[in-house]
PDB file of C-alpha atoms and ligand atoms in Angstrom:
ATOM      1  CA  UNK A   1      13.144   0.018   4.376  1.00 58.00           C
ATOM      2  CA  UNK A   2      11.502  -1.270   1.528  1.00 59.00           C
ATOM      3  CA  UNK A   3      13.737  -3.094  -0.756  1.00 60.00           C
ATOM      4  CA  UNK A   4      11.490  -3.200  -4.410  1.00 56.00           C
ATOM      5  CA  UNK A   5      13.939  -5.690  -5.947  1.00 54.00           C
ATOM      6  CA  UNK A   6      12.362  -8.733  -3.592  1.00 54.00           C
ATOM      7  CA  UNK A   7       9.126  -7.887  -5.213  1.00 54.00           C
ATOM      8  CA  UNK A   8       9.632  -8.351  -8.551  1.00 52.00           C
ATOM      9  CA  UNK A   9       8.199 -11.931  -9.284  1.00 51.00           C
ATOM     10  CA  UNK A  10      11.381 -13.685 -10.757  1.00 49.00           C
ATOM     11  CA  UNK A  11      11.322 -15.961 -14.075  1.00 49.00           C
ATOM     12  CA  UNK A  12       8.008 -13.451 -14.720  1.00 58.00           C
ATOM     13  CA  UNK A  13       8.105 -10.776 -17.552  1.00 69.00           C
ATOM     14  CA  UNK A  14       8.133  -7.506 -16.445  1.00 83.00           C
ATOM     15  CA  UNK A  15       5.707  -4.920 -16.417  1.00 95.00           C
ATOM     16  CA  UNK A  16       5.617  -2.618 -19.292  1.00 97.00           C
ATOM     17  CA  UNK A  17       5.266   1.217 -19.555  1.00 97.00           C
ATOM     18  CA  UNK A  18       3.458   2.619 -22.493  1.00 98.00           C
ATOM     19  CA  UNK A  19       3.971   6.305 -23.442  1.00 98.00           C
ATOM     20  CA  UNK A  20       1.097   7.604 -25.937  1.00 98.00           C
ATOM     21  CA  UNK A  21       1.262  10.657 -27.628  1.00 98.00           C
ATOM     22  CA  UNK A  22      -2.353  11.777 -29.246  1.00 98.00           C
ATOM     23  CA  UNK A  23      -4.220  14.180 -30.907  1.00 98.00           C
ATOM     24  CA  UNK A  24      -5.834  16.253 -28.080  1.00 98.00           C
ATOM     25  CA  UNK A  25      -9.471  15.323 -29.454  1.00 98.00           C
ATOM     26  CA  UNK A  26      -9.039  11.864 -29.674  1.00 98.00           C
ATOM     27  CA  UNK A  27      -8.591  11.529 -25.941  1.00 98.00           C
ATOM     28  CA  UNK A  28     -12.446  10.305 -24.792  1.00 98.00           C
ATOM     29  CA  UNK A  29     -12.162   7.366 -27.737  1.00 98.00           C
ATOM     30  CA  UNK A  30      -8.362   6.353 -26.192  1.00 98.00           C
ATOM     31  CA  UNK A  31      -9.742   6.214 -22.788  1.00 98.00           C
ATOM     32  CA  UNK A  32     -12.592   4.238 -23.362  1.00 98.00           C
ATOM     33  CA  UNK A  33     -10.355   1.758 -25.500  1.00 98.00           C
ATOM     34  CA  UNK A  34      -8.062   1.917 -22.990  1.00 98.00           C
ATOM     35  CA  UNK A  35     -10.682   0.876 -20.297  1.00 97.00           C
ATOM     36  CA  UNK A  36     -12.352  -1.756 -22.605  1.00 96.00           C
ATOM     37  CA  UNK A  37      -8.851  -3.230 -22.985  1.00 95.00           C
ATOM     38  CA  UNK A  38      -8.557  -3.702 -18.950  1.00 94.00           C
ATOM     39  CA  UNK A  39      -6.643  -0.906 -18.288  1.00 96.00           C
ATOM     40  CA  UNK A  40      -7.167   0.361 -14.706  1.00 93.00           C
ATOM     41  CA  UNK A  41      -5.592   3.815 -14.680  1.00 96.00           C
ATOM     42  CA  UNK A  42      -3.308   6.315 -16.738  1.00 97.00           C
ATOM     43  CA  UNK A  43      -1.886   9.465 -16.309  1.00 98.00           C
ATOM     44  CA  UNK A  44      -2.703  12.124 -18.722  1.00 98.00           C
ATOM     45  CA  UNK A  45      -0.449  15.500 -19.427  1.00 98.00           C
ATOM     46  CA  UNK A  46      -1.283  18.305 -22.013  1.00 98.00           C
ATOM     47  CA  UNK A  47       2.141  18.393 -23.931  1.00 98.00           C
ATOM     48  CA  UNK A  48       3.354  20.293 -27.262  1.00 96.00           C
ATOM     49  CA  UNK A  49       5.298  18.537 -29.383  1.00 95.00           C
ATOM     50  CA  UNK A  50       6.573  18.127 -33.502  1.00 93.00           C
ATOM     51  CA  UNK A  51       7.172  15.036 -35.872  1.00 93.00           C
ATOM     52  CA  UNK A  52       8.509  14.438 -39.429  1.00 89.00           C
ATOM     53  CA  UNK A  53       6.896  17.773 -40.699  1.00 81.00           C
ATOM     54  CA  UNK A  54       8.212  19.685 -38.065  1.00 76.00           C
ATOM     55  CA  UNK A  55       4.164  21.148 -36.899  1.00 70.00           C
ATOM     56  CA  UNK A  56       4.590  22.884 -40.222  1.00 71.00           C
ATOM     57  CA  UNK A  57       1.699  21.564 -42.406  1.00 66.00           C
ATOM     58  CA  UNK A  58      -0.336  20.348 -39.440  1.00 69.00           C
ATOM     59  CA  UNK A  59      -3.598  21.332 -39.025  1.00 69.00           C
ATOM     60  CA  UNK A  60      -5.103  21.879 -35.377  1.00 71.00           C
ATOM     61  CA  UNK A  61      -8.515  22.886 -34.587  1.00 74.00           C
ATOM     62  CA  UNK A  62      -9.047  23.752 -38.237  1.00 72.00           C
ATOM     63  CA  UNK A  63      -6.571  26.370 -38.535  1.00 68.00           C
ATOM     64  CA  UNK A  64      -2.737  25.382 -40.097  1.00 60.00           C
ATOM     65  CA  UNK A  65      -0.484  26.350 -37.270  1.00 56.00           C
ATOM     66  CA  UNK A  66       2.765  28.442 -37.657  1.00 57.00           C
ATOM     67  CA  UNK A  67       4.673  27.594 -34.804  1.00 59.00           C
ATOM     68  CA  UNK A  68       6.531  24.777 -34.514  1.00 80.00           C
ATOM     69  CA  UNK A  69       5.458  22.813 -31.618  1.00 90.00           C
ATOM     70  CA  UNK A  70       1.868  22.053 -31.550  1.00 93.00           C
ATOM     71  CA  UNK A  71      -0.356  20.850 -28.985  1.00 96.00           C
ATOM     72  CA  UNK A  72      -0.463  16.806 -27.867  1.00 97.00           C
ATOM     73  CA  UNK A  73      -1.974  14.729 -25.167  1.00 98.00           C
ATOM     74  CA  UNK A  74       0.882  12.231 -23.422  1.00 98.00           C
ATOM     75  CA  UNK A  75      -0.857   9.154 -21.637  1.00 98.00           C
ATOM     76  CA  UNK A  76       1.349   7.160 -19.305  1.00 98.00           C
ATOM     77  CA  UNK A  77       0.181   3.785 -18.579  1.00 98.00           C
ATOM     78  CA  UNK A  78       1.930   0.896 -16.721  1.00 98.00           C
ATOM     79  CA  UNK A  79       0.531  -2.219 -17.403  1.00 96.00           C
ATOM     80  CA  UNK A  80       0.595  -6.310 -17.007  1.00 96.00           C
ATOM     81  CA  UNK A  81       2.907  -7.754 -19.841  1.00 95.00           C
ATOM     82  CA  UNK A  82      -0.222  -9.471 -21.211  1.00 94.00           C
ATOM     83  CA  UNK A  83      -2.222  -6.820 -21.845  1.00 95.00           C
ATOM     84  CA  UNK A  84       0.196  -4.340 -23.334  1.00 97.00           C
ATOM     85  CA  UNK A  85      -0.193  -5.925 -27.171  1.00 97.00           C
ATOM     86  CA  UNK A  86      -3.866  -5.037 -26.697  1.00 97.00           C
ATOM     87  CA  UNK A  87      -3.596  -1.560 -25.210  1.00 98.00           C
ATOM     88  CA  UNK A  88      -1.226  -0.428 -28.485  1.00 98.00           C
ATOM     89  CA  UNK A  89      -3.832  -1.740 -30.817  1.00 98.00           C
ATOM     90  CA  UNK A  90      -6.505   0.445 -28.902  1.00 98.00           C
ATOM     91  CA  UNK A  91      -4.540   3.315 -28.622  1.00 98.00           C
ATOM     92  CA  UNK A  92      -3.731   3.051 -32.579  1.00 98.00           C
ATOM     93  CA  UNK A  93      -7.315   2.209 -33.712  1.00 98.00           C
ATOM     94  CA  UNK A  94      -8.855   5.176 -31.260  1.00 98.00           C
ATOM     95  CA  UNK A  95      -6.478   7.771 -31.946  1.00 98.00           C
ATOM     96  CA  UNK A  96      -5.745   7.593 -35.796  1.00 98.00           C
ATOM     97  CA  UNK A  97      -7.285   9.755 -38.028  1.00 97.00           C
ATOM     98  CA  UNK A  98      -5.019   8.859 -40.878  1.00 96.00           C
ATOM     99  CA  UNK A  99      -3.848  12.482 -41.615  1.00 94.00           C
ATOM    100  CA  UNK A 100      -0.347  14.062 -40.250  1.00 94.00           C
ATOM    101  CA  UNK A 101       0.630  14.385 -36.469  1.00 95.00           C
ATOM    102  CA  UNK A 102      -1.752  11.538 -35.193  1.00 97.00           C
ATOM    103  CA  UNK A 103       0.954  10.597 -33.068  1.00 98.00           C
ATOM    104  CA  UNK A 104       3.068   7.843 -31.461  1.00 98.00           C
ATOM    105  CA  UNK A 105       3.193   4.958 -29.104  1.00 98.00           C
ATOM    106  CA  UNK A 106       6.940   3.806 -27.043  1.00 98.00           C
ATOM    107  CA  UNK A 107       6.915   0.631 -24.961  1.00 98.00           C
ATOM    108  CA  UNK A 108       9.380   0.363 -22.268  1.00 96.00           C
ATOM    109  CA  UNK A 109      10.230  -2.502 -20.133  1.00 97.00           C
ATOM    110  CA  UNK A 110       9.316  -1.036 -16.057  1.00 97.00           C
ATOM    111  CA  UNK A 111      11.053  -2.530 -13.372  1.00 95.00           C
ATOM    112  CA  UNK A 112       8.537  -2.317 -10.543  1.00 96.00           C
ATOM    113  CA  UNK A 113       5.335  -0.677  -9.319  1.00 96.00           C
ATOM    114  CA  UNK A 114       4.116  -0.072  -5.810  1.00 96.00           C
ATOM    115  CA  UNK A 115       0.614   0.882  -5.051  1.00 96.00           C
ATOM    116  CA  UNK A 116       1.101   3.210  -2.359  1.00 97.00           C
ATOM    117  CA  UNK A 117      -1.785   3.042  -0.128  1.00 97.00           C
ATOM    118  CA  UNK A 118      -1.464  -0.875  -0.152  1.00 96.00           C
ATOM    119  CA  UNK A 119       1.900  -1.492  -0.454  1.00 96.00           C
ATOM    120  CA  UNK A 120       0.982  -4.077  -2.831  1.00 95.00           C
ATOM    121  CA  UNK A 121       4.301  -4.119  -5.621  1.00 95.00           C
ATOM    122  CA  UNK A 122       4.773  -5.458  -9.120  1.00 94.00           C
ATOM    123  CA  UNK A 123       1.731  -6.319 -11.498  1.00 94.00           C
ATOM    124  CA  UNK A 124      -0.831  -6.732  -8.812  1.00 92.00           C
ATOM    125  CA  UNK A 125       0.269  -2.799  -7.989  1.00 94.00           C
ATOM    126  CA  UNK A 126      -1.238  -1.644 -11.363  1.00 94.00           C
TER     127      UNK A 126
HETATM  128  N1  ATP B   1      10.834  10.765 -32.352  1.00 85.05           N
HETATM  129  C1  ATP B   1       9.989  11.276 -31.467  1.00 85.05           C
HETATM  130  N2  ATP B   1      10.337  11.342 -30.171  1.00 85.05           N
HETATM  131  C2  ATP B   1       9.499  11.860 -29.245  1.00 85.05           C
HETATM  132  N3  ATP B   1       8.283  12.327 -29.546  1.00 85.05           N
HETATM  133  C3  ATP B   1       7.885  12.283 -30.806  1.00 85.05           C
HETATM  134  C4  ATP B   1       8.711  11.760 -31.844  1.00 85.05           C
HETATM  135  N4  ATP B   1       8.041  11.840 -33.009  1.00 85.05           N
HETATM  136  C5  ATP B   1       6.845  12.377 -32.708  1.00 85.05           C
HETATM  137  N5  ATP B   1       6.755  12.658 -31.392  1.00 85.05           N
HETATM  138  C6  ATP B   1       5.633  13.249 -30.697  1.00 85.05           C
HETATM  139  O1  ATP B   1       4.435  12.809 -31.326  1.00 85.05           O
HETATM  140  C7  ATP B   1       3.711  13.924 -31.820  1.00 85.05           C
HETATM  141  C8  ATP B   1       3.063  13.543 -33.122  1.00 85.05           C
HETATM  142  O2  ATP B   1       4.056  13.136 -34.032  1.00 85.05           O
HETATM  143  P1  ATP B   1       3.627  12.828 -35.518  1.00 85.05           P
HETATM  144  O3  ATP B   1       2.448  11.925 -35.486  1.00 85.05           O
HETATM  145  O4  ATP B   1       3.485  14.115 -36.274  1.00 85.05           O
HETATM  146  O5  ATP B   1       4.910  12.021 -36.029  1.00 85.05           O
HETATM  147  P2  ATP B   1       5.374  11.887 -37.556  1.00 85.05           P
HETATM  148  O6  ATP B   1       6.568  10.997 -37.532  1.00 85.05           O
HETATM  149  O7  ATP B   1       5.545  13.263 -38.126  1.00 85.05           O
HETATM  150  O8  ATP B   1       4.176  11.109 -38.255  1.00 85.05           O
HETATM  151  P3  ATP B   1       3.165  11.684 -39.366  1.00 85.05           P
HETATM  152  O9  ATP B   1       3.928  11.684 -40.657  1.00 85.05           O
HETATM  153  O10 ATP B   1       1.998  10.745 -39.333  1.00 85.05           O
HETATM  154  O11 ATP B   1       2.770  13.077 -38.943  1.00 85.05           O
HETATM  155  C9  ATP B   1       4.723  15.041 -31.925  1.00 85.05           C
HETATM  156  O12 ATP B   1       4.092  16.303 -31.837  1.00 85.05           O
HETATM  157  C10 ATP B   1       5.617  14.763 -30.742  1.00 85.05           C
HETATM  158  O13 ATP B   1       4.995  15.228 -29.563  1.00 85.05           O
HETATM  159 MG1   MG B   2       3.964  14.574 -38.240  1.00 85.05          MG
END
């Protein structure tokens, strides 16, 4: 069986998982940020979702919705330690519009990746 803890590289950083959450319209300018920033994949999921105003005074496609949760992109990206200081500034210069709701970025530490038709693990896996 696989043991994944004899592939992570030790005295090395580890990986880091980005979770984005975006306006819906902004996605085209994240990816290509993304890409220009040497990201190599992402996973993308239509989510719905409320901040500080509670999706009250947000506007979405030009009309102020009345429900609470509104709708919001969620990228997933695991990435190389190095390049995760450059992926936040993309995702934050891409996706802001500088009004309400533009959205949110978490960083997580991510203990190991495995590329699946390769077998490859750790950084070189993503
Ligand atoms: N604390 C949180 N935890 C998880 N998801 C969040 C959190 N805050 C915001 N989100 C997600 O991000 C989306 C956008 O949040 P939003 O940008 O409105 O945050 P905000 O704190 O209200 O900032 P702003 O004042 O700029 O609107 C939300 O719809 C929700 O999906
Ligand atoms: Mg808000």
């Amino acid at each position: 069986m696989l043991d994944l803890r004899e592939h992570i590289p030790s005295g090395k950083k580890a990986m880091k998982m980005l979770i984005a959450i975006i306006k819906p319209f902004r996605l085209d300018a994240v990816r290509e940020a993304l890409a220009d920033a040497g990201v190599q994949g992402m996973t993308v999921t239509e989510v719905r979702g409320f901040g500080r105003q509670k999706g009250h005074t947000e506007l979405y496609r030009g009309n102020e919705y009345t429900v609470d949760l509104l709708p919001k992109i969620k990228l997933e990206v695991a990435l190389a330690p190095e390049t995760v200081d450059r992926a936040v500034e993309a995702i934050q210069k891409a996706a802001k519009t500088g009004q309400i709701g533009d959205g949110k970025i978490f960083v997580f530490d991510l203990d190991q990746a495995v590329r699946i038709r390769t077998g490859e693990a750790g950084v070189g896996a993503v």
